mmCIF file of C-alpha atoms in Angstrom:
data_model
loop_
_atom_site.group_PDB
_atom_site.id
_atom_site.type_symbol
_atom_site.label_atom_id
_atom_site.label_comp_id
_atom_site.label_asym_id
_atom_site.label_seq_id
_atom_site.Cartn_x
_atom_site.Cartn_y
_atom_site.Cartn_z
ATOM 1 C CA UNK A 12 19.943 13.655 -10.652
ATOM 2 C CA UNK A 13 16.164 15.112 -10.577
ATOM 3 C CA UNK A 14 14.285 13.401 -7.977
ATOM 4 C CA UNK A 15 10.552 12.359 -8.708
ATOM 5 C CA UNK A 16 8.304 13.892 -5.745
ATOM 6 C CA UNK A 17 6.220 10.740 -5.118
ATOM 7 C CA UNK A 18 4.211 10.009 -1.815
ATOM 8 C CA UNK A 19 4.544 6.164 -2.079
ATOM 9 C CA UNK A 20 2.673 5.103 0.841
ATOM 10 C CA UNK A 21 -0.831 6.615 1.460
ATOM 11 C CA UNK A 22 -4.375 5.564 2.567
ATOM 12 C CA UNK A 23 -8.453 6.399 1.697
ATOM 13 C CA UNK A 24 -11.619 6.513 3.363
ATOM 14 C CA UNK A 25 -11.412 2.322 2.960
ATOM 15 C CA UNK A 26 -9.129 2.742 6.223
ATOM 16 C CA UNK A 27 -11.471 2.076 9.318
ATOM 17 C CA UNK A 28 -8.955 3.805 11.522
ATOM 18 C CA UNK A 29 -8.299 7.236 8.862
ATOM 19 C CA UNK A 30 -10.650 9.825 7.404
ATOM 20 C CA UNK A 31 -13.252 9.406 5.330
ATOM 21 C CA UNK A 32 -12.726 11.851 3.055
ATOM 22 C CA UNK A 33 -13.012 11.364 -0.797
ATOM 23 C CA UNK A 34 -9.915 10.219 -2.593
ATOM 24 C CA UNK A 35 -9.677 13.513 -4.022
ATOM 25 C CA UNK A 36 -8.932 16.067 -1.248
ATOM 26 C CA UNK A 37 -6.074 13.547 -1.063
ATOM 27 C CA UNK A 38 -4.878 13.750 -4.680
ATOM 28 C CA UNK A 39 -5.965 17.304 -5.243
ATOM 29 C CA UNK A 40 -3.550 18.397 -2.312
ATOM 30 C CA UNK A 41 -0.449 16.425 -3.162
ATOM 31 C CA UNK A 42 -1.068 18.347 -6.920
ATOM 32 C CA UNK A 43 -1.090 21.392 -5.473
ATOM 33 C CA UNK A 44 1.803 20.451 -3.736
ATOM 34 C CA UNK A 45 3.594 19.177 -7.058
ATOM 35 C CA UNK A 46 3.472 15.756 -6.334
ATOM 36 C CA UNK A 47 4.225 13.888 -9.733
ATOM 37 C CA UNK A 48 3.081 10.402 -8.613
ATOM 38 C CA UNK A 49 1.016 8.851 -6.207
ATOM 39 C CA UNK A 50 0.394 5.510 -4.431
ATOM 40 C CA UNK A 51 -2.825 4.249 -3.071
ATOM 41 C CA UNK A 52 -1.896 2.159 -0.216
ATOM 42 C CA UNK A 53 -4.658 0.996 1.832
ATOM 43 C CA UNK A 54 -4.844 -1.740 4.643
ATOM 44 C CA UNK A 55 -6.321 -5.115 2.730
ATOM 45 C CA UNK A 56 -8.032 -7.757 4.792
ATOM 46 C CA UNK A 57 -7.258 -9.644 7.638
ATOM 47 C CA UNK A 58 -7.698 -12.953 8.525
ATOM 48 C CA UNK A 59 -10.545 -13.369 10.473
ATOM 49 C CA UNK A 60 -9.769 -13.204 14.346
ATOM 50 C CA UNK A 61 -6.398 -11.824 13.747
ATOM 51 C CA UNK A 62 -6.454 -10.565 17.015
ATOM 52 C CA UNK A 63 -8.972 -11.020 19.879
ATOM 53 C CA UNK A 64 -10.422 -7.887 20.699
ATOM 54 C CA UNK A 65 -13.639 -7.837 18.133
ATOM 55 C CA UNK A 66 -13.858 -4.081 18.204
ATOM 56 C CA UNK A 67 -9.634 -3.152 17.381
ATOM 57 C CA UNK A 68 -10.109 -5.833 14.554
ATOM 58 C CA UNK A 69 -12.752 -4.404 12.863
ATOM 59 C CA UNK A 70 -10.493 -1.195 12.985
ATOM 60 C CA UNK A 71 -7.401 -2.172 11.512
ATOM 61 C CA UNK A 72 -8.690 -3.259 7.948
ATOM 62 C CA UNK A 73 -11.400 -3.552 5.585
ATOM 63 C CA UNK A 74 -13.405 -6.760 5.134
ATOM 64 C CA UNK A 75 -12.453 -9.049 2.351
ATOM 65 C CA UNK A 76 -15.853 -8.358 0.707
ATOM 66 C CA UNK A 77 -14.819 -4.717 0.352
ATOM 67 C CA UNK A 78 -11.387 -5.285 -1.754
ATOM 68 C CA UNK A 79 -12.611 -5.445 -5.057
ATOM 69 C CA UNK A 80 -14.429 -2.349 -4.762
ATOM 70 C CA UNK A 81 -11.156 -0.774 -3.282
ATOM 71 C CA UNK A 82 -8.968 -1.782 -6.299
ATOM 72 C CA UNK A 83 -11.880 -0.486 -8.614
ATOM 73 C CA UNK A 84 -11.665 3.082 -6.047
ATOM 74 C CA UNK A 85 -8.092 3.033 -6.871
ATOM 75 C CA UNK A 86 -8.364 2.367 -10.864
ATOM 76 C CA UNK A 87 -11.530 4.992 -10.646
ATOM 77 C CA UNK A 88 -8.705 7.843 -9.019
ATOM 78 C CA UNK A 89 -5.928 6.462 -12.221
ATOM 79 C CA UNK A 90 -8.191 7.297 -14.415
ATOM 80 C CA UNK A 91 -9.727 10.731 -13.371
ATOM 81 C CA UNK A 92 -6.514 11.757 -13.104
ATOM 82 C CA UNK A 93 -4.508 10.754 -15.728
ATOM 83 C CA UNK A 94 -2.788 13.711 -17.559
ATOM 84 C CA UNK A 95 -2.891 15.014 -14.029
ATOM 85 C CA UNK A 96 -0.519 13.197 -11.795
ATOM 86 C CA UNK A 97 0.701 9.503 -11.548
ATOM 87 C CA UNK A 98 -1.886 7.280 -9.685
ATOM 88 C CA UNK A 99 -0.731 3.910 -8.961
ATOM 89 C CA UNK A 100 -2.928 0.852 -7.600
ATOM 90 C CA UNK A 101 -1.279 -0.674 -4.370
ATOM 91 C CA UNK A 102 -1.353 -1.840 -1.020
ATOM 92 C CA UNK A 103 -0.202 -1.860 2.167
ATOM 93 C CA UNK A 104 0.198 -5.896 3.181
ATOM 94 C CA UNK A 105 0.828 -7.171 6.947
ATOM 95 C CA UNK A 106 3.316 -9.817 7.930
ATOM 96 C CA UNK A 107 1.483 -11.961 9.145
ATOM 97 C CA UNK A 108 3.313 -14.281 11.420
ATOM 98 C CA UNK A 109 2.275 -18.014 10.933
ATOM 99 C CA UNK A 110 -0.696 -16.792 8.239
ATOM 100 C CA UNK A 111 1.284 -16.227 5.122
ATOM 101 C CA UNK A 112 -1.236 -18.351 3.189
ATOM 102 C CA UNK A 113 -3.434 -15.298 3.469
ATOM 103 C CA UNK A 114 -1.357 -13.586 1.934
ATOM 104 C CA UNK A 115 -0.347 -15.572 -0.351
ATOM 105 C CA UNK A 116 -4.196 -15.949 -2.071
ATOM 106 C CA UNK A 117 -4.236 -11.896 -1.801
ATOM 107 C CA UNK A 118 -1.462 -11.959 -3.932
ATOM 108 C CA UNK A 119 -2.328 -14.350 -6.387
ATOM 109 C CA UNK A 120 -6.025 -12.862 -6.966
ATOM 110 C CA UNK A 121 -4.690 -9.362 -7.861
ATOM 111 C CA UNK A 122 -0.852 -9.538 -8.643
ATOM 112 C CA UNK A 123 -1.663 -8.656 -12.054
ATOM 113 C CA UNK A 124 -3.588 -5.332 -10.985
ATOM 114 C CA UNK A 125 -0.854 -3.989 -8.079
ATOM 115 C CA UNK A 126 1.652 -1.887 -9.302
ATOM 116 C CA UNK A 127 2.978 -0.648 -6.077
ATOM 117 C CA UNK A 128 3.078 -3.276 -2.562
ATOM 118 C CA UNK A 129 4.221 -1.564 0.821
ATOM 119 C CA UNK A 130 4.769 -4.601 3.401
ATOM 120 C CA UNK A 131 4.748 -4.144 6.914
ATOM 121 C CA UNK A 132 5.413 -5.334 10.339
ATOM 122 C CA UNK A 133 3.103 -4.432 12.659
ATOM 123 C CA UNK A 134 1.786 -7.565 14.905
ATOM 124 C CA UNK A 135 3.998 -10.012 17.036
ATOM 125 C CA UNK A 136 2.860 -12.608 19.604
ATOM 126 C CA UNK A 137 2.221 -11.515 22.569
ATOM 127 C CA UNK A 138 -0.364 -11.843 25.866
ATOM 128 C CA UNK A 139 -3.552 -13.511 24.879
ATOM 129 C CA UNK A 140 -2.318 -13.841 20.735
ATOM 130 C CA UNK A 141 -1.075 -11.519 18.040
ATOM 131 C CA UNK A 142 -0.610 -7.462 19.312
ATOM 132 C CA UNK A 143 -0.527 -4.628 17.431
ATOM 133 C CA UNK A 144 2.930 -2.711 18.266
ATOM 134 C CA UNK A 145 1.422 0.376 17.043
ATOM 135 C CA UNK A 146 -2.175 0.885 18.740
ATOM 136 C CA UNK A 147 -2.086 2.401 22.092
ATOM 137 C CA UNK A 148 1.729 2.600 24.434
ATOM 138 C CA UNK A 149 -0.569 1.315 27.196
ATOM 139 C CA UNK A 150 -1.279 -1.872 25.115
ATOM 140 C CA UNK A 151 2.122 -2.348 24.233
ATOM 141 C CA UNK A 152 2.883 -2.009 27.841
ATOM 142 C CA UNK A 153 0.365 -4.848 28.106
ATOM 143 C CA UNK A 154 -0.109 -6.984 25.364
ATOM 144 C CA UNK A 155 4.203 -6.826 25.050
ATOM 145 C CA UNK A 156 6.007 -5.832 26.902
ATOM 146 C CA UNK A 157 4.698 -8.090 29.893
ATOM 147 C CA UNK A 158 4.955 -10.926 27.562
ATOM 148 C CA UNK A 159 9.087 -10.380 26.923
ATOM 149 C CA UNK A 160 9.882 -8.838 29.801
ATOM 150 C CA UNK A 161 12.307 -6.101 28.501
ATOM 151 C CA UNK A 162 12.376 -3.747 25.675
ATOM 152 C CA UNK A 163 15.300 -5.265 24.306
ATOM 153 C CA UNK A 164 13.767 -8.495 23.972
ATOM 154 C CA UNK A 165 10.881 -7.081 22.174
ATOM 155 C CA UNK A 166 12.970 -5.220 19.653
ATOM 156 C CA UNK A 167 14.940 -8.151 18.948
ATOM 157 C CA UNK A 168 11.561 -9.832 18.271
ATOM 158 C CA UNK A 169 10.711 -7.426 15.823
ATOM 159 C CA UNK A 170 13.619 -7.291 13.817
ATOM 160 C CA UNK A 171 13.654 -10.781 13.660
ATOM 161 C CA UNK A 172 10.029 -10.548 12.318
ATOM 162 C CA UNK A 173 11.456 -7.441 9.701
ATOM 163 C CA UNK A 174 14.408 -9.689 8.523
ATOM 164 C CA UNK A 175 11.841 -12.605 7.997
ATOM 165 C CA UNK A 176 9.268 -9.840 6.110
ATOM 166 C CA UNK A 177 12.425 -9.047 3.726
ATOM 167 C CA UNK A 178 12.583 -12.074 2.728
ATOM 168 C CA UNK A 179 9.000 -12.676 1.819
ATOM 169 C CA UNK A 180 8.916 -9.837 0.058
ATOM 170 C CA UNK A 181 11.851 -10.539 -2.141
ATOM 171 C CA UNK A 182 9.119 -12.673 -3.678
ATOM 172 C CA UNK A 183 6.485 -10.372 -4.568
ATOM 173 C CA UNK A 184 6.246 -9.640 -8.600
ATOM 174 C CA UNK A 185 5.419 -6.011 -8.379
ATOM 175 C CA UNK A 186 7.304 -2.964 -7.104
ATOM 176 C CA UNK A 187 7.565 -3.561 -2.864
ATOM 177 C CA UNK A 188 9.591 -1.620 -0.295
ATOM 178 C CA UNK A 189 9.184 -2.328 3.443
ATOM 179 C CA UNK A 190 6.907 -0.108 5.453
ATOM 180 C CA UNK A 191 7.628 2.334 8.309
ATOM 181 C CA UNK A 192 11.050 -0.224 9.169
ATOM 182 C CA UNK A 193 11.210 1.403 12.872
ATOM 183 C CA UNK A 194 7.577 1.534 13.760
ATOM 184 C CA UNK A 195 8.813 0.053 16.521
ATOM 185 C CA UNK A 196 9.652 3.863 18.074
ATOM 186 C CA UNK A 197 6.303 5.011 18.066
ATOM 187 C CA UNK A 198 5.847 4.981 21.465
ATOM 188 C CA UNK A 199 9.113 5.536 22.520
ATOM 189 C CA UNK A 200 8.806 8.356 24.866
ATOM 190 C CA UNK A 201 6.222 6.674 27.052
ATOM 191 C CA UNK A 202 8.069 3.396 27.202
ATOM 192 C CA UNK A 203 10.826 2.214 29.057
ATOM 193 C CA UNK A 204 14.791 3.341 27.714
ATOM 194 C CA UNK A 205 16.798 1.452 25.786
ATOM 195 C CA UNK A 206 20.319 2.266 24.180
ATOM 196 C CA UNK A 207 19.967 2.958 20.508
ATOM 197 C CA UNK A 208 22.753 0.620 20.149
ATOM 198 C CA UNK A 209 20.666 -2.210 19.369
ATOM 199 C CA UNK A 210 18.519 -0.844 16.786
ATOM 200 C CA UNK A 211 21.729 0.379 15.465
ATOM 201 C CA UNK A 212 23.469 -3.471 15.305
ATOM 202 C CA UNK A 213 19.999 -4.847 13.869
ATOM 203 C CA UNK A 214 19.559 -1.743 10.858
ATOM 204 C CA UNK A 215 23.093 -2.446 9.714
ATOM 205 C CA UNK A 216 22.515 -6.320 9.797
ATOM 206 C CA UNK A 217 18.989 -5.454 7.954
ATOM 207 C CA UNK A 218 21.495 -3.219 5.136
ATOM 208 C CA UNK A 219 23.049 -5.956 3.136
ATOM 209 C CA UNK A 220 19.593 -7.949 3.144
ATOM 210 C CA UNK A 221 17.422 -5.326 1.586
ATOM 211 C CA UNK A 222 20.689 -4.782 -1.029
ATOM 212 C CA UNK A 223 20.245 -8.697 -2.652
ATOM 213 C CA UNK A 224 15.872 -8.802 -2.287
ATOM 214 C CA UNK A 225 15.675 -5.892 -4.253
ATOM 215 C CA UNK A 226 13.371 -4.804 -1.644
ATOM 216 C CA UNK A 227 12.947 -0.591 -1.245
ATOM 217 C CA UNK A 228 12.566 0.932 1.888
ATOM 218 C CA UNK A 229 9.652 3.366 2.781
ATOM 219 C CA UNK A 230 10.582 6.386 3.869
ATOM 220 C CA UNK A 231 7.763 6.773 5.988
ATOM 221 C CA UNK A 232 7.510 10.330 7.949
ATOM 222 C CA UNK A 233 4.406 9.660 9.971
ATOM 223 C CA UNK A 234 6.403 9.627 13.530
ATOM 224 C CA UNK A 235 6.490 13.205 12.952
ATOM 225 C CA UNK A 236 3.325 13.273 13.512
ATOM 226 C CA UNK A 237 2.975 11.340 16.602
ATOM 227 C CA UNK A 238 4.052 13.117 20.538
ATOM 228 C CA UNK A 239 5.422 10.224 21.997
ATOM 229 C CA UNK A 240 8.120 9.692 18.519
ATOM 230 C CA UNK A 241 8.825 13.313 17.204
ATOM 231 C CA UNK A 242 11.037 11.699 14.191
ATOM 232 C CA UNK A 243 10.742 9.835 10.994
ATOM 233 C CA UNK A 244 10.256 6.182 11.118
ATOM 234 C CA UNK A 245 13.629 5.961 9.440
ATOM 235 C CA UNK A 246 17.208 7.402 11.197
ATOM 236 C CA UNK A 247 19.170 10.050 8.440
ATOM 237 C CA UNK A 248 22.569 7.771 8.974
ATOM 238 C CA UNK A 249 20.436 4.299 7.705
ATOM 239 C CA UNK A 250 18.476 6.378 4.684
ATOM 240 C CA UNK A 251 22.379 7.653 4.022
ATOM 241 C CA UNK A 252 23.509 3.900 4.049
ATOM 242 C CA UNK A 253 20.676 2.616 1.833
ATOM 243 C CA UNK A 254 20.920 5.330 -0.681
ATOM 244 C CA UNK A 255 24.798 4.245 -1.154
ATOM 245 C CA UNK A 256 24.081 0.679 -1.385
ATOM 246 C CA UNK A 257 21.225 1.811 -4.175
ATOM 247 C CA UNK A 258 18.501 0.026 -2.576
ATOM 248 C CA UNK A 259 15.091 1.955 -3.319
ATOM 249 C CA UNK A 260 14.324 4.730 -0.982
ATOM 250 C CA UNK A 261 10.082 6.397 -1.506
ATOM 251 C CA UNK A 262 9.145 8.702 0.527
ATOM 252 C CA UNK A 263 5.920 8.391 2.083
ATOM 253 C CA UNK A 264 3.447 10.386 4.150
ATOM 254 C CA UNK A 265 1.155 7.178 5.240
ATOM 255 C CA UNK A 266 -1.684 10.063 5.102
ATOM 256 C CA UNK A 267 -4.723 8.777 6.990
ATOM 257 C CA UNK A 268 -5.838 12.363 6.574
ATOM 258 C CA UNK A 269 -5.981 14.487 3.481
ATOM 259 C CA UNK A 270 -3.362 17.093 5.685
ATOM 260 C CA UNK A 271 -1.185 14.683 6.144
ATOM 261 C CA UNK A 272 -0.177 14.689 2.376
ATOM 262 C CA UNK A 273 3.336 15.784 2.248
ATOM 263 C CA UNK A 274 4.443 16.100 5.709
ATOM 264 C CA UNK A 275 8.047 15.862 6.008
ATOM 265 C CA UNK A 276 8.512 15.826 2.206
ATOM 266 C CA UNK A 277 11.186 18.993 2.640
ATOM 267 C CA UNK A 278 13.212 16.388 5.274
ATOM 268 C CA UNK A 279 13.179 13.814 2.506
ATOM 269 C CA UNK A 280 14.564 15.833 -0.090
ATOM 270 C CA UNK A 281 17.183 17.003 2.381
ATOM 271 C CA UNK A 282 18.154 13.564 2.675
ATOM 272 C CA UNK A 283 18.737 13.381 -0.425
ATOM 273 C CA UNK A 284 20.218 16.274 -1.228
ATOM 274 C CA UNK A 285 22.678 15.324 1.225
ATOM 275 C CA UNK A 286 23.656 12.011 0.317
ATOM 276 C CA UNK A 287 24.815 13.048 -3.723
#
């Protein structure tokens, strides 16, 4: 079976913690690389105060005043390259723990205009509120790890919190797949050790759920890119698993840089390759 070359999950110069580079080094390099379709993913809003420290908030998303003009970016790029490559409209929504209201009224104002939804974990309580599990290993250390007291006990935590995203998900009308689902590695190497026996129990537990949501799973590459994970955000043996169960597998770069375009595509395609 041909497989499309798609980068479903990437980001523009609308991400406060990315590049600014126009939309088009970022298009023009997955055509060179013969990308046949691409997803504009970007970061929507937050809820105001989503987490306490003023400066790492302003950081993590655009304002809500600035959405409209990113969905009109992101029909601009569909349009300029039509004939070219496959643009599609998306983004990439949080899980907001407790907040799914917010959500909720994203949704409903531009369901009609998304064609592509990548929904992620990546806050859980913690010291002093809601913590990013992806910003810095010394705030994880922190914000919490200090607040569960062992690495085990946070990873349970976020599974729990990637179950409960499934589920929401299931919901949404458009396309969706669930983003990076073991972000929760990123800073593995400067953390404390855990057996991999636990994420192990938890993915296979996750398998059957994603099979009846109809929920994809993005095969997001991005821990290549980062020293202290070395390794795609998903294990070979769970892609392998998902593949057979037929639940939707995208690759995607998460490009926050025009560079990043593509990175790790030829480990994708192994997977695949493998797995017939």
């Amino acid at each position: 079976m041909r497989i499309l070359k798609w980068d479903g999950h990437t980001h523009t110069r609308y991400c406060y913690h990315g590049s600014g580079a126009p939309e088009e080094q970022y298009i023009d390099r997955a055509v060179q690389l013969g990308f046949e379709r691409y997803t504009l993913s970007e970061h929507p809003p937050l809820p105001q105060g989503w987490v306490a420290d003023s400066d790492l908030f302003r950081e993590l998303a655009m304002p809500e005043s600035e959405l409209p003009a990113y969905i009109e970016y992101a029909r601009q790029m569909k349009r300029l390259y039509e004939g070219k490559i496959e643009i599609t409209v998306g983004l990439e929504l949080d899980h907001l723990p407790g907040q799914h209201s917010y959500t909720e009224r994203l949704v409903d104002e531009w369901q009609n205009t998304l064609e592509d939804v990548v929904y992620s974990v990546h806050y859980l309580p913690g010291i002093g509120g809601i913590r990013c599990i992806d910003f810095t290993s010394d705030d994880f250390q922190t914000g919490l790890l200090a607040y569960y007291g062992s690495m085990e006990t946070v990873i349970e935590e976020y599974y729990n919190q990637v179950e409960e995203a499934i589920e929401w998900a299931a919901r949404l009308p458009m396309r969706k797949r669930l983003g990076h689902i073991n972000l929760i590695e990123k800073f593995r190497q400067a953390l404390p050790e855990f057996d991999d026996s636990l994420m192990e129990r938890r993915l296979r537990g996750i398998i059957p759920k994603l099979s009846r949501s109809g929920v994809g799973i993005d095969v997001n590459t991005a821990g290549t890119r980062v020293a202290t994970c070395g390794k795609p955000y998903v294990p070979e043996w769970f892609l392998s698993e998902c593949l057979k169960q037929g639940i939707p597998c995208v690759y995607g770069s998460d490009a926050h840089k025009p560079e990043h375009v593509g990175t790790g595509w030829d480990w994708f395609e192994a997977q695949l390759s493998a797995s017939r």
